[in-house]
Coordinates of C-alpha atoms in Angstrom, one line a residue:
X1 CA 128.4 0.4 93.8
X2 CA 127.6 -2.6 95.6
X3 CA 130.2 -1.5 98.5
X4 CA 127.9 1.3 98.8
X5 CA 124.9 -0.8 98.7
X6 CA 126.1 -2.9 101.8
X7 CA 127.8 0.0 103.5
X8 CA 124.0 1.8 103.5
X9 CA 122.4 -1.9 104.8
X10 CA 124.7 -1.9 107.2
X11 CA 124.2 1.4 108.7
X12 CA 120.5 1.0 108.0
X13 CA 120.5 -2.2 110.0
X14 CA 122.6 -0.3 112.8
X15 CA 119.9 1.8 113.6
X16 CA 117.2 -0.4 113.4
X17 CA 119.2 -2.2 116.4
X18 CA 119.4 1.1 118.6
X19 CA 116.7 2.2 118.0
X20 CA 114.7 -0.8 118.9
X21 CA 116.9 -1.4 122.2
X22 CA 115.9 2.7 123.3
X23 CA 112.5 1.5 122.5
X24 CA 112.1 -1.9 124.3
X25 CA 109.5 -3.9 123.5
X26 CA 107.4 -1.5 121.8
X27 CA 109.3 0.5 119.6
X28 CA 107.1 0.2 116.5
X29 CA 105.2 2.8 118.5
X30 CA 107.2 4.3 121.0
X31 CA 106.7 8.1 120.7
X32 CA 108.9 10.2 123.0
X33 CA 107.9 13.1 124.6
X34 CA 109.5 16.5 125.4
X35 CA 107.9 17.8 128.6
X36 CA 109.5 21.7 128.2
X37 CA 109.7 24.2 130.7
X38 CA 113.5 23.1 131.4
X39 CA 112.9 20.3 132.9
X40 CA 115.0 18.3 130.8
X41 CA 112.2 15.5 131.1
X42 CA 111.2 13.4 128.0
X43 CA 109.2 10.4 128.4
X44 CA 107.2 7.4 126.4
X45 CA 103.8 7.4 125.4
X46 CA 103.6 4.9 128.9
X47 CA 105.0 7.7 131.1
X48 CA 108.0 5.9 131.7
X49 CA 111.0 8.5 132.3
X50 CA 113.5 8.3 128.7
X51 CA 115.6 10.8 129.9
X52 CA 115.8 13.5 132.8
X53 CA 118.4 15.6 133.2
X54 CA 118.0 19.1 134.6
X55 CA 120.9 20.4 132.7
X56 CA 119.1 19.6 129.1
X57 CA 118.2 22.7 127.3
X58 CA 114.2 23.0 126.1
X59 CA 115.8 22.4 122.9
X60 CA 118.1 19.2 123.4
X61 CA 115.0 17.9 125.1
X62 CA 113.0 18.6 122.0
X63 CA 115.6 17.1 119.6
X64 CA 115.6 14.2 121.8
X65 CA 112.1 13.1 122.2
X66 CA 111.7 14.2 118.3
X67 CA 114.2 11.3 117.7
X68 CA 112.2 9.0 119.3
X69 CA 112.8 5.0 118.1
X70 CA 109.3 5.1 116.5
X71 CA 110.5 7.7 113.9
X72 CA 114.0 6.1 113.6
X73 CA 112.2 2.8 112.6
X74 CA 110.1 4.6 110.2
X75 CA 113.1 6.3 108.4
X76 CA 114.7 2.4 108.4
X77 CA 111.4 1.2 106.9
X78 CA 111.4 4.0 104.3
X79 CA 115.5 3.9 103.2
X80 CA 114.4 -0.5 102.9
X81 CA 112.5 0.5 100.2
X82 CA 114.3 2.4 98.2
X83 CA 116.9 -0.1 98.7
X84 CA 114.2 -2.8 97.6
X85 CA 113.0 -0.6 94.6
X86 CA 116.5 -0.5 93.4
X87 CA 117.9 -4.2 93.5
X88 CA 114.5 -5.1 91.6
X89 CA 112.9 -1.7 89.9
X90 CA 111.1 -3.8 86.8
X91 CA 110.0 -6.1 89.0
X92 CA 108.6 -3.9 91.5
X93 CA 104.9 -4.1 92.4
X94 CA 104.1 -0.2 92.9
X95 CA 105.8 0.9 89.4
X96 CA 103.4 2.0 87.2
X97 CA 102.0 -0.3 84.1
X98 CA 103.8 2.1 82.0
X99 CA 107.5 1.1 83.4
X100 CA 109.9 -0.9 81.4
X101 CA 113.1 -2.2 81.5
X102 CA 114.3 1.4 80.2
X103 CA 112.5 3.2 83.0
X104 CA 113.7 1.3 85.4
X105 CA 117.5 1.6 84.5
X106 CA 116.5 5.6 84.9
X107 CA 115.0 4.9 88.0
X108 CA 118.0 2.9 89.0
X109 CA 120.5 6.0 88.0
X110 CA 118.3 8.6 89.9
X111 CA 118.3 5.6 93.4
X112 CA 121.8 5.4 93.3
X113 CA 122.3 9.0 93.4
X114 CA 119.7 9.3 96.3
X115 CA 121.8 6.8 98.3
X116 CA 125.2 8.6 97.9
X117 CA 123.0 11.7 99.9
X118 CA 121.3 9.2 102.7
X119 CA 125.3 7.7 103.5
X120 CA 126.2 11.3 104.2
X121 CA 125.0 10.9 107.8
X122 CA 127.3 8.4 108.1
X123 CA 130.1 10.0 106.5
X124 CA 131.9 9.8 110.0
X125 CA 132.1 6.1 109.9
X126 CA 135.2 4.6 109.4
X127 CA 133.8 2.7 106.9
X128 CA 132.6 5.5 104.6
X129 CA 134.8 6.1 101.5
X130 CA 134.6 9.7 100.4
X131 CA 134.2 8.7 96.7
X132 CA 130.6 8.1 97.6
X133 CA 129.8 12.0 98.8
X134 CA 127.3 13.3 95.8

């Protein structure tokens, strides 16, 4: 599984990178914003223009700005962790006092199968084997 393992960093660490070059400077916080009323405007929290395009549906604008490169960094942060809690579960700070090597094997079992579902986004990769779809 460790092919998987790297395969999910990899993609993980792919959109950190876009994410923080749609974002600039500030893309810890970046929040994009969908203007409506088919104007196919989304902009940052700054007011700086994102996107305009008058041919962008209320909706693609929506999905857009809801995709902003603050939320993309927080699902990076989030799938880091799990990562993190799997390569070291019995060592982990937040596991409760009542985890033990045993627990943490489950926990490791019940990861693993987690990550097989957060590489199905990338399952268009070229890199993606399909022995890894849950």
């Amino acid at each position: 599984m460790d092919d998987l393992m790297q395969f999910l960093r990899d993609r993980i660490d792919e959109d950190e990178s876009v994410a923080r070059a749609a974002g600039g400077a500030n893309a810890d916080g970046l929040r994009w914003l969908d203007h409506g009323s088919g104007s196919g405007l989304v902009s940052d929290d700054a007011g700086m223009v994102v996107t305009y395009d008058a041919g962008v549906s209320d909706q693609h604008a929506a999905h857009i700005a809801h995709q902003d490169p603050a939320r993309a960094l927080r699902e990076v942060e989030a799938k880091r962790g799990l990562l993190k809690r799997y390569e070291e579960p019995e060592t982990s700070a937040v596991l409760p006092d009542s985890s033990n090597k045993l627990t943490a094997g489950v926990e490791r079992t019940v990861l693993l199968e987690v990550f097989r579902h957060l590489t199905l986004p990338y399952a268009d990769h070229p890199d993606y084997r399909e022995e890894w779809r849950p």
